[in-house]
Amino acid sequence: MACESQRLWTKAVHAVSLIAFAVVTAGCSKEPTIPELVPTPVGTSSGKSIGVVSDSPIRFEEVTDRSGVKFTYRNGDEANEVAILESLGGGVGLFDYDGDGDYDLCLPGGGHHSDKKENGKREVLGWPHAIYRNDGDWHFTEVTNQATVPMASHYTHGAAAADFDNDGFSDVLITGFGGVQLLHNHGDGTFEEVTKSAEMTDALWSSSAAWGDFNKDGALDVYVAHYVDWSFDKHPFCPGPKKGDRESCPPREFDGLPDVLYLNNGDGTFRDASKESGLRPDGKGLGVLTADLDLDGDVDVYVGNDTVANFLFRNDGTGKFQEVGLISGTAVNQTGSPDGSMGVDVGDFNLDGQPDLWVVNFERESIALYRNEGNCQFQHVSQGSGVTAVGALYVGWGTAFCDFDKDGDEDTFVSNGHVIRYPENAPISQKPLLFNNLKGKRMENIAAVVGSYFNTGHQGRGSAAGDIDRDGDVDLVISRMNEPIALLSNTTQVPNHWISFKLIGRTSPRYPIGAIVRIKTPQGERVRQIKGGTSYGSTVDPHLFFGIGESTTVESASITWPSGETQSLAQLSGDQSWLVREGLEPLPER
């Protein structure tokens, strides 16, 4: 969030690269408009245009109304407490809860405040989660009650799904204010809360979580990111723009909370290994991802912190970490200052085989693209890659590296929405961004031509990407603050082909976070890896999706598993999802 107090904002001078604009403030009844790139055909110019949008074929259609998904994340702002708790919002858990091959939804519900007690203070209460079963053809049925999902015990934010006990069914860890909630999937369509029996005693304010086998024992562990030390006992009055107005306090008003790392004991229980693993105690975490960022065969952790330096925890292969954010170049922005970081992801932006980091930030801060130079060294390349051309008025949350047009490079999506009541420079409801990757050279925002959802403001928060309708392209689900969940179908019409891989570990964890797939095509080698966490408070489709352009086959593929085993695959046909069990021949998925 990184929101400065209103008093500081009134003195700020905002410069936006490549965009000249005037901010007009006309009181609380009107919101300012974010300047945006106006689409102009390539090769032409217009006196009214402030940018050029290439002729991208990427298109999305909102299908929420016909999906059967009727769910809204609620933050409790009707109590008029104006608490920082109300600003975070929720994520989206995309997971196959019933094992039928279709991706279902786990949706945290948020929370609210109780009536004031005699001492004048309120309690923080939770709203129920929801589970929606994917029936196919963009229709979902709510099965929360049938799945015996318990009422939320706290105010919730994120849904981190993974198979922690290697039984073949996805479990879910729900994060939020007051603790976490671990839901064990019985495999018969029902869940059981096992937080207490699993010995997950974390009671701090958690935002996002990410799974990964950090000590390489074949069982998934989990990293839980914590935010700030707020409560109704630590709830200062922060003034708004007019006398008597109350504004949400910025995170700088509060101390950060230490994150926690739980190692899996392999018997259904976990132990807090935060200190022995080398975690730092001073973050304000919102987004977290787990992946092999230095390509040395183990799972590292990257944390997007709010107003303090981001963390990059480099794993030594035993679950012991060295925090290398500053020396790696991924802790701060291009001027050496920490950003207000929310959503995070990792992908190969420039097609060199190295995992690059993507971080969406608060207004007056650009999205950060950290290009991997090798040996865990990164360079901030947002300006040179065209990312800063959108200006710096967005407040980004959910995000994803995905090849939306199947041309072989990874594009990026960002959901946006403000966090305060009286913003001066940008509206509360903000339009999403979609950057088209131009062959690893530049990123160009094409949101204005992608579809109607992208031309409307939203209070966007977490998002999840995946091939939800199984038609060979990547779709989106987006959580919004006090607005219904949004489902976007990828309707891009291109002659390009694709291939995807679903990996199942045997020596590695069954859900093999950190596994890397490399394919060879006539256009060159392409690389993807299974990631934990990413976005904000969300779980994405674990399939590894590759656009392969005009090719109808992949010449060969190789897999590096978390166990250290490498596996070579011969030529594979495209327009097909392949199921690969560790060490066994690939099989076509239905």
XYZ file of C-alpha atoms in Angstrom:
590
model
C 0.000 0.000 0.000
C 2.692 2.432 1.012
C 0.102 5.172 1.417
C 1.486 8.417 2.809
C -0.725 10.405 5.095
C -3.004 12.918 3.419
C -0.969 15.779 4.843
C 2.159 14.613 3.007
C 0.336 13.957 -0.245
C -0.863 17.544 -0.517
C 2.802 18.615 -0.713
C 3.889 15.930 -3.183
C 4.882 16.693 -6.736
C 4.071 13.825 -9.062
C 6.005 13.332 -12.295
C 4.854 10.702 -14.782
C 7.245 9.647 -17.550
C 5.966 10.230 -21.096
C 2.543 11.509 -19.920
C 1.599 15.132 -19.297
C -1.487 15.608 -17.245
C -3.222 17.872 -14.753
C -4.778 16.625 -11.546
C -8.066 18.314 -10.790
C -9.492 17.894 -7.303
C -13.151 18.850 -7.005
C -13.984 17.612 -3.514
C -14.966 14.182 -2.281
C -17.843 13.739 -4.710
C -15.587 13.379 -7.744
C -12.654 11.081 -8.370
C -9.744 12.069 -10.596
C -9.199 10.170 -13.805
C -6.061 8.162 -14.497
C -4.466 9.177 -17.805
C -4.010 6.185 -20.071
C -2.615 5.261 -23.435
C -5.058 5.989 -26.239
C -4.937 3.270 -28.929
C -3.682 4.547 -32.246
C -3.053 2.321 -35.306
C 0.593 1.522 -35.786
C 2.240 3.853 -38.268
C -0.191 6.733 -37.714
C -0.267 9.637 -35.335
C -2.867 11.750 -33.650
C -2.630 15.031 -31.838
C -4.911 13.602 -29.165
C -2.978 10.397 -28.682
C -0.474 10.086 -25.872
C 0.731 6.649 -26.867
C 0.649 3.957 -29.512
C -0.899 0.562 -28.941
C 0.219 -2.217 -31.252
C -2.324 -4.336 -33.045
C -2.530 -7.114 -30.453
C -5.125 -9.864 -30.889
C -5.507 -10.494 -27.131
C -9.147 -10.301 -26.051
C -11.112 -11.157 -22.899
C -14.848 -11.509 -22.330
C -16.380 -11.183 -18.886
C -18.519 -14.259 -18.200
C -19.397 -13.653 -14.549
C -23.143 -13.258 -15.115
C -23.545 -16.688 -16.705
C -21.015 -18.477 -14.513
C -23.202 -19.025 -11.463
C -20.526 -17.446 -9.247
C -22.259 -14.952 -6.988
C -19.767 -14.034 -4.326
C -18.408 -10.781 -2.955
C -15.419 -10.156 -0.707
C -16.568 -7.734 2.025
C -14.213 -5.647 4.138
C -16.519 -4.284 6.861
C -16.095 -0.606 6.024
C -19.751 0.034 6.813
C -18.745 0.243 10.497
C -16.877 3.442 9.582
C -13.825 2.488 11.621
C -11.540 3.344 8.662
C -9.075 0.670 9.769
C -6.018 -0.356 7.765
C -7.378 -3.909 8.086
C -10.120 -2.983 5.622
C -7.704 -2.030 2.855
C -6.091 -5.355 1.928
C -8.923 -7.319 0.354
C -8.832 -10.940 -0.717
C -7.382 -13.411 -3.162
C -8.557 -16.306 -5.336
C -7.676 -19.958 -4.844
C -7.732 -21.799 -8.181
C -7.503 -25.544 -7.423
C -8.988 -28.935 -8.348
C -10.676 -29.806 -5.072
C -12.559 -32.899 -6.324
C -9.905 -34.395 -8.609
C -12.004 -34.267 -11.790
C -9.428 -32.298 -13.763
C -11.349 -29.010 -13.744
C -10.202 -26.055 -11.674
C -12.554 -25.012 -8.900
C -12.578 -21.843 -6.790
C -11.839 -21.186 -3.135
C -12.883 -17.627 -2.260
C -12.032 -16.010 1.099
C -14.884 -13.841 2.318
C -13.190 -11.061 4.296
C -14.698 -9.844 7.537
C -16.422 -7.169 9.554
C -16.492 -5.510 12.963
C -18.840 -6.327 15.811
C -20.999 -3.757 17.560
C -19.061 -1.719 20.075
C -18.797 -3.177 23.553
C -18.939 -1.317 26.843
C -15.257 -0.445 26.596
C -15.919 1.181 23.237
C -13.944 -1.380 21.244
C -15.091 -3.805 18.601
C -14.209 -7.397 17.789
C -12.884 -8.396 14.372
C -15.079 -11.108 12.843
C -14.935 -13.162 9.646
C -17.320 -13.702 6.759
C -17.638 -17.257 5.333
C -15.428 -18.568 2.552
C -16.978 -20.158 -0.508
C -16.087 -23.195 -2.621
C -17.386 -23.257 -6.197
C -17.208 -26.496 -8.224
C -16.357 -26.116 -11.897
C -19.073 -27.868 -13.938
C -17.414 -27.050 -17.251
C -18.378 -24.571 -19.989
C -17.958 -21.635 -17.622
C -20.552 -22.750 -15.117
C -19.908 -23.191 -11.396
C -21.987 -24.508 -8.501
C -21.439 -23.417 -4.918
C -20.685 -26.485 -2.783
C -19.464 -24.820 0.425
C -21.962 -26.620 2.653
C -21.612 -29.990 0.922
C -17.839 -29.685 1.249
C -18.279 -29.109 5.014
C -16.075 -26.029 4.877
C -16.182 -24.491 8.372
C -17.098 -20.907 9.078
C -14.122 -18.580 8.960
C -12.639 -18.203 12.416
C -11.074 -14.870 11.515
C -11.077 -12.002 9.026
C -9.673 -13.623 5.868
C -7.497 -12.566 2.944
C -5.718 -15.314 1.001
C -6.158 -18.899 -0.211
C -2.965 -20.945 -0.723
C -3.846 -24.375 -2.125
C -1.467 -27.356 -2.309
C -1.372 -31.074 -1.486
C 0.586 -30.900 1.775
C 0.195 -34.610 2.657
C 0.808 -36.079 -0.842
C -2.529 -37.907 -0.924
C -3.527 -36.598 -4.348
C -6.015 -33.956 -3.212
C -5.472 -30.220 -2.838
C -5.685 -28.764 0.652
C -6.041 -25.039 1.397
C -4.399 -22.659 3.841
C -6.523 -19.560 4.493
C -4.679 -16.455 5.731
C -6.059 -13.476 7.602
C -6.192 -11.312 10.682
C -5.941 -13.381 13.861
C -4.409 -16.535 12.412
C -4.451 -19.091 9.625
C -6.933 -21.861 8.864
C -5.712 -25.146 7.349
C -8.398 -27.127 5.494
C -7.525 -30.768 4.824
C -9.148 -32.317 1.758
C -10.453 -35.819 2.511
C -10.727 -36.681 -1.193
C -14.450 -37.403 -0.971
C -15.574 -33.860 -1.649
C -15.285 -32.719 1.971
C -12.797 -30.746 4.048
C -11.838 -30.764 7.704
C -10.185 -27.931 9.557
C -6.924 -29.257 11.021
C -5.199 -26.033 12.054
C -4.904 -27.000 15.702
C -3.960 -30.644 15.150
C -1.398 -29.565 12.523
C 0.149 -27.338 15.210
C -0.098 -24.180 13.127
C -0.212 -21.786 16.051
C 0.331 -18.583 14.070
C -2.061 -15.903 15.399
C -0.542 -12.820 13.747
C -2.044 -10.860 10.853
C -1.179 -12.909 7.760
C -1.753 -11.709 4.192
C -0.417 -14.303 1.713
C 1.240 -17.712 1.880
C 3.265 -19.892 -0.469
C 4.118 -23.602 -0.362
C 7.422 -25.263 -1.269
C 9.662 -28.125 -0.176
C 12.384 -25.999 1.362
C 14.415 -28.773 3.028
C 13.973 -31.277 0.156
C 12.457 -34.057 2.227
C 9.599 -34.678 -0.224
C 6.917 -32.876 1.840
C 5.615 -29.369 1.219
C 6.403 -26.676 3.764
C 4.791 -23.232 3.813
C 5.933 -19.625 4.138
C 3.348 -17.260 5.669
C 3.776 -13.518 5.104
C 2.657 -11.186 7.884
C 1.654 -7.552 7.610
C 1.632 -4.934 10.407
C 0.883 -4.779 14.117
C -2.598 -3.241 14.034
C -5.463 -3.767 16.465
C -8.204 -1.625 17.970
C -5.709 -0.945 20.761
C -3.345 0.438 18.073
C -5.797 2.343 15.925
C -4.680 5.993 15.671
C -6.774 8.732 14.125
C -5.313 9.763 10.764
C -6.969 12.897 9.350
C -8.529 13.163 5.924
C -8.478 16.206 3.642
C -11.218 18.074 5.522
C -11.596 18.760 9.196
C -13.286 15.808 10.865
C -12.612 13.385 8.004
C -10.867 10.178 8.985
C -8.466 8.482 6.606
C -7.019 4.990 6.692
C -3.621 5.183 8.353
C -0.595 4.282 6.214
C 1.552 1.251 7.073
C 4.365 3.520 8.236
C 2.221 4.235 11.302
C 2.651 0.614 12.430
C 5.452 -1.815 13.214
C 5.933 -4.746 10.877
C 5.346 -8.328 11.939
C 7.794 -11.231 11.534
C 6.905 -13.804 8.897
C 6.730 -17.493 9.757
C 8.019 -20.617 8.015
C 6.423 -23.961 8.856
C 8.336 -27.127 8.052
C 6.235 -30.191 7.338
C 6.932 -33.069 9.760
C 5.386 -35.564 7.356
C 2.822 -36.808 9.880
C 0.154 -34.139 9.451
C 1.903 -31.670 11.750
C 4.176 -28.680 11.180
C 6.819 -26.937 13.261
C 7.773 -23.290 13.316
C 11.277 -23.115 11.834
C 11.390 -19.354 11.276
C 14.439 -18.670 13.425
C 16.496 -21.687 12.397
C 15.724 -21.002 8.733
C 17.106 -17.473 8.975
C 14.007 -15.357 8.369
C 14.188 -11.628 9.006
C 11.778 -10.192 11.594
C 11.161 -6.777 10.037
C 8.931 -7.145 6.977
C 5.452 -5.907 6.114
C 4.599 -8.671 3.681
C 1.723 -8.640 1.199
C 2.803 -10.763 -1.774
C 4.967 -13.883 -1.599
C 6.188 -16.426 -4.121
C 8.264 -19.593 -3.997
C 10.347 -20.763 -6.952
C 13.902 -21.712 -7.894
C 15.051 -18.157 -8.554
C 18.770 -18.909 -8.864
C 18.318 -22.218 -10.749
C 20.407 -24.175 -8.251
C 17.860 -26.914 -7.615
C 16.074 -25.711 -4.491
C 13.090 -23.481 -3.698
C 13.752 -19.845 -2.789
C 11.308 -17.245 -1.411
C 10.562 -13.703 -2.573
C 8.400 -11.370 -0.462
C 6.855 -8.083 -1.577
C 6.885 -5.811 1.483
C 4.913 -2.613 1.991
C 7.101 0.511 2.490
C 10.133 -1.514 3.571
C 12.656 -3.391 1.463
C 11.485 -6.571 -0.260
C 13.053 -9.883 0.769
C 14.781 -12.473 -1.384
C 15.572 -15.537 0.690
C 18.118 -17.707 -1.090
C 17.918 -21.356 -0.035
C 21.092 -23.344 0.596
C 19.236 -26.579 -0.185
C 18.563 -27.575 3.417
C 15.894 -25.040 4.302
C 18.391 -22.486 5.614
C 18.059 -19.090 3.963
C 20.272 -16.098 3.328
C 18.382 -12.848 2.769
C 19.961 -11.284 -0.333
C 17.377 -8.707 -1.386
C 19.724 -5.722 -1.374
C 22.768 -7.431 -2.854
C 20.630 -9.133 -5.527
C 19.042 -5.835 -6.624
C 15.464 -6.894 -5.849
C 14.841 -5.114 -2.533
C 14.284 -1.537 -3.709
C 13.411 0.493 -6.783
C 15.696 2.143 -9.327
C 16.306 5.107 -7.014
C 17.248 2.915 -4.056
C 14.002 3.415 -2.129
C 11.588 0.719 -0.921
C 8.251 0.530 -2.723
C 4.804 -0.291 -1.409
C 4.731 -3.760 -2.939
C 1.622 -5.917 -3.162
C 1.479 -8.490 -5.989
C 4.462 -10.523 -7.199
C 5.218 -13.047 -9.925
C 8.138 -14.664 -11.712
C 8.566 -15.443 -15.403
C 11.074 -15.290 -18.248
C 10.360 -11.832 -19.666
C 13.275 -11.607 -22.097
C 13.389 -15.275 -23.183
C 16.910 -15.931 -21.902
C 15.954 -18.870 -19.675
C 16.438 -16.924 -16.438
C 13.524 -16.243 -14.045
C 12.724 -12.530 -13.844
C 10.711 -10.899 -11.048
C 7.643 -8.691 -11.491
C 6.306 -6.586 -8.597
C 3.265 -4.293 -8.628
C 3.382 -1.309 -6.309
C 1.575 1.694 -4.872
C 0.849 4.959 -6.700
C 3.787 7.268 -7.445
C 5.876 4.089 -7.819
C 6.293 2.182 -11.054
C 5.712 -1.521 -11.477
C 9.098 -3.162 -10.921
C 10.510 -5.540 -13.525
C 13.719 -7.082 -12.188
C 15.624 -8.786 -15.017
C 17.702 -11.760 -13.932
C 21.339 -11.342 -14.941
C 22.334 -14.753 -13.576
C 23.929 -15.868 -10.319
C 21.036 -14.312 -8.378
C 21.771 -10.795 -9.638
C 18.916 -8.672 -10.981
C 18.578 -5.316 -12.711
C 15.569 -2.965 -12.447
C 14.521 -2.476 -16.092
C 11.007 -1.046 -15.860
C 11.805 2.163 -17.692
C 13.858 0.597 -20.453
C 11.258 -2.096 -21.060
C 8.346 0.333 -21.458
C 6.582 -0.559 -18.210
C 6.729 3.004 -16.869
C 4.857 4.366 -19.913
C 1.547 3.749 -18.122
C 2.410 6.366 -15.509
C 2.515 5.877 -11.774
C -1.037 6.438 -10.569
C -2.065 2.803 -10.244
C -2.248 0.782 -7.024
C -1.525 -2.781 -8.148
C -2.556 -6.048 -6.473
C -3.186 -9.297 -8.340
C -0.795 -9.985 -11.186
C 0.366 -12.769 -13.493
C 3.026 -13.673 -16.051
C 1.128 -15.606 -18.782
C 1.305 -16.133 -22.533
C -2.185 -14.886 -23.340
C -1.739 -14.935 -27.150
C 0.329 -18.137 -27.435
C 3.184 -16.450 -29.283
C 5.893 -17.861 -27.006
C 6.570 -14.922 -24.686
C 4.891 -14.147 -21.364
C 2.546 -11.172 -21.079
C 1.457 -9.672 -17.747
C -1.880 -8.796 -16.141
C -2.400 -6.387 -13.214
C -5.564 -5.721 -11.195
C -5.673 -2.293 -9.576
C -7.625 -0.521 -6.854
C -6.951 2.161 -4.266
C -6.716 1.534 -0.524
C -7.768 4.824 1.029
C -10.990 6.843 1.215
C -9.785 10.214 -0.036
C -7.138 9.738 -2.739
C -6.059 12.955 -4.445
C -4.163 11.712 -7.464
C -6.125 8.669 -8.626
C -9.608 7.168 -8.281
C -10.530 4.440 -5.827
C -11.819 2.217 -8.641
C -9.090 1.683 -11.224
C -8.810 0.004 -14.592
C -6.691 -3.141 -14.968
C -3.523 -3.275 -17.029
C -2.471 -5.854 -19.569
C 1.045 -5.692 -20.944
C 1.763 -7.385 -24.255
C 5.292 -8.771 -24.328
C 6.949 -7.760 -27.616
C 9.338 -10.683 -28.099
C 11.179 -10.061 -24.836
C 12.230 -6.559 -25.849
C 9.471 -4.330 -24.497
C 6.178 -4.440 -22.616
C 3.224 -2.450 -23.941
C -0.049 -1.793 -22.134
C -2.880 -2.866 -24.458
C -5.685 -2.848 -21.879
C -7.677 -0.232 -23.825
C -8.315 -2.677 -26.685
C -8.593 -5.989 -24.799
C -12.235 -5.972 -23.693
C -14.943 -4.114 -21.821
C -13.793 -5.240 -18.361
C -10.510 -3.413 -18.935
C -12.277 -0.148 -19.762
C -14.062 0.089 -16.407
C -12.716 0.942 -12.971
C -12.707 -1.735 -10.258
C -11.538 -2.109 -6.690
C -9.291 -4.927 -7.836
C -7.374 -7.154 -5.439
C -6.037 -10.731 -5.834
C -6.269 -12.629 -9.118
C -5.588 -16.121 -10.421
C -4.702 -17.209 -13.951
C -5.286 -20.587 -15.570
C -7.013 -22.465 -18.367
C -10.331 -22.622 -16.535
C -12.436 -23.816 -19.490
C -9.691 -26.115 -20.825
C -9.752 -24.694 -24.333
C -6.021 -24.090 -24.656
C -5.588 -20.528 -23.426
C -5.175 -18.730 -20.101
C -8.211 -17.162 -18.394
C -8.497 -14.928 -15.310
C -10.456 -14.784 -12.046
C -10.279 -11.547 -10.054
C -11.311 -10.716 -6.495
C -12.586 -7.197 -5.942
C -13.266 -5.213 -2.796
C -17.001 -5.084 -2.012
C -17.710 -6.064 -5.620
C -18.553 -9.507 -7.059
C -15.793 -11.877 -8.131
C -15.053 -11.376 -11.848
C -14.383 -14.197 -14.337
C -12.736 -13.379 -17.680
C -12.650 -15.842 -20.556
C -9.723 -15.560 -22.941
C -11.331 -15.230 -26.383
C -8.139 -14.427 -28.303
C -8.340 -15.635 -31.905
C -4.898 -16.519 -33.252
C -3.497 -19.336 -35.418
C -0.884 -20.065 -32.752
C -0.561 -23.448 -31.066
C 0.169 -24.391 -27.463
C 1.287 -27.158 -25.154
C 0.950 -27.557 -21.389
C 2.288 -29.889 -18.726
C 0.794 -31.139 -15.485
C 3.585 -32.553 -13.336
C 3.126 -35.084 -10.534
C 6.071 -35.772 -8.273
C 6.941 -39.198 -6.918
C 10.255 -38.664 -5.121
C 9.547 -34.945 -5.238
C 6.397 -33.653 -3.550
C 3.324 -34.689 -5.504
C 2.723 -30.993 -6.158
C 6.308 -30.272 -7.279
C 6.782 -26.547 -6.703
C 10.105 -25.516 -8.198
C 10.010 -28.079 -11.030
C 11.337 -26.565 -14.262
C 10.293 -27.505 -17.809
C 12.324 -26.503 -20.846
C 10.991 -27.068 -24.341
C 12.775 -26.756 -27.675
C 10.913 -25.155 -30.568
C 12.016 -23.697 -33.919
C 11.784 -20.287 -32.221
C 14.220 -21.336 -29.502
C 14.110 -22.731 -25.971
C 11.282 -21.697 -23.657
C 11.262 -22.196 -19.872
C 8.506 -22.324 -17.233
C 8.450 -23.507 -13.623
C 5.810 -24.445 -11.079
C 5.453 -21.604 -8.601
C 3.962 -21.309 -5.147
C 2.068 -18.218 -4.087
C 2.451 -15.352 -6.627
C -0.126 -12.641 -7.354
C -1.643 -11.457 -4.069
C -3.289 -13.944 -1.686
C -3.993 -16.365 -4.529
C -3.265 -19.782 -6.054
C -2.786 -20.157 -9.810
C -3.228 -23.109 -12.174
C -0.212 -25.424 -11.668
C -0.196 -26.438 -15.339
C 2.844 -25.084 -17.169
C 1.450 -23.426 -20.299
C 3.559 -22.620 -23.371
C 2.513 -20.843 -26.532
C 4.452 -22.352 -29.424
C 3.421 -20.040 -32.253
C 3.101 -21.676 -35.650
C 4.690 -24.942 -34.497
C 2.414 -27.942 -34.092
C 4.948 -30.004 -32.168
C 7.670 -29.538 -29.568
C 11.011 -30.943 -30.715
C 11.916 -32.111 -27.213
C 11.430 -31.217 -23.572
C 13.310 -31.686 -20.321
C 12.156 -31.550 -16.717
C 14.256 -30.748 -13.672
C 12.380 -32.042 -10.624
C 12.755 -30.704 -7.053
C 14.297 -34.066 -6.103
C 17.187 -33.302 -8.446
C 16.135 -35.873 -11.031
C 16.215 -34.761 -14.649
C 13.921 -36.239 -17.247
C 14.072 -35.988 -21.032
C 10.998 -36.156 -23.240
C 10.987 -36.862 -26.957
C 8.930 -34.968 -29.513
C 5.460 -34.069 -28.270
C 2.398 -32.921 -30.189
C 1.007 -29.464 -29.516
C -2.540 -28.345 -28.719
C -2.457 -30.911 -25.921
C -1.935 -31.013 -22.190
C 0.520 -33.686 -21.095
C 0.455 -35.461 -17.726
C 3.981 -36.319 -16.587
C 4.685 -38.398 -13.489
C 8.225 -38.114 -12.233
C 10.397 -40.637 -14.073
C 7.552 -42.032 -16.223
C 6.522 -41.513 -19.826
C 4.135 -38.624 -20.507
C 0.452 -39.297 -21.113
C -2.107 -37.045 -22.795
C -4.545 -35.450 -20.368
C -8.191 -35.688 -21.378
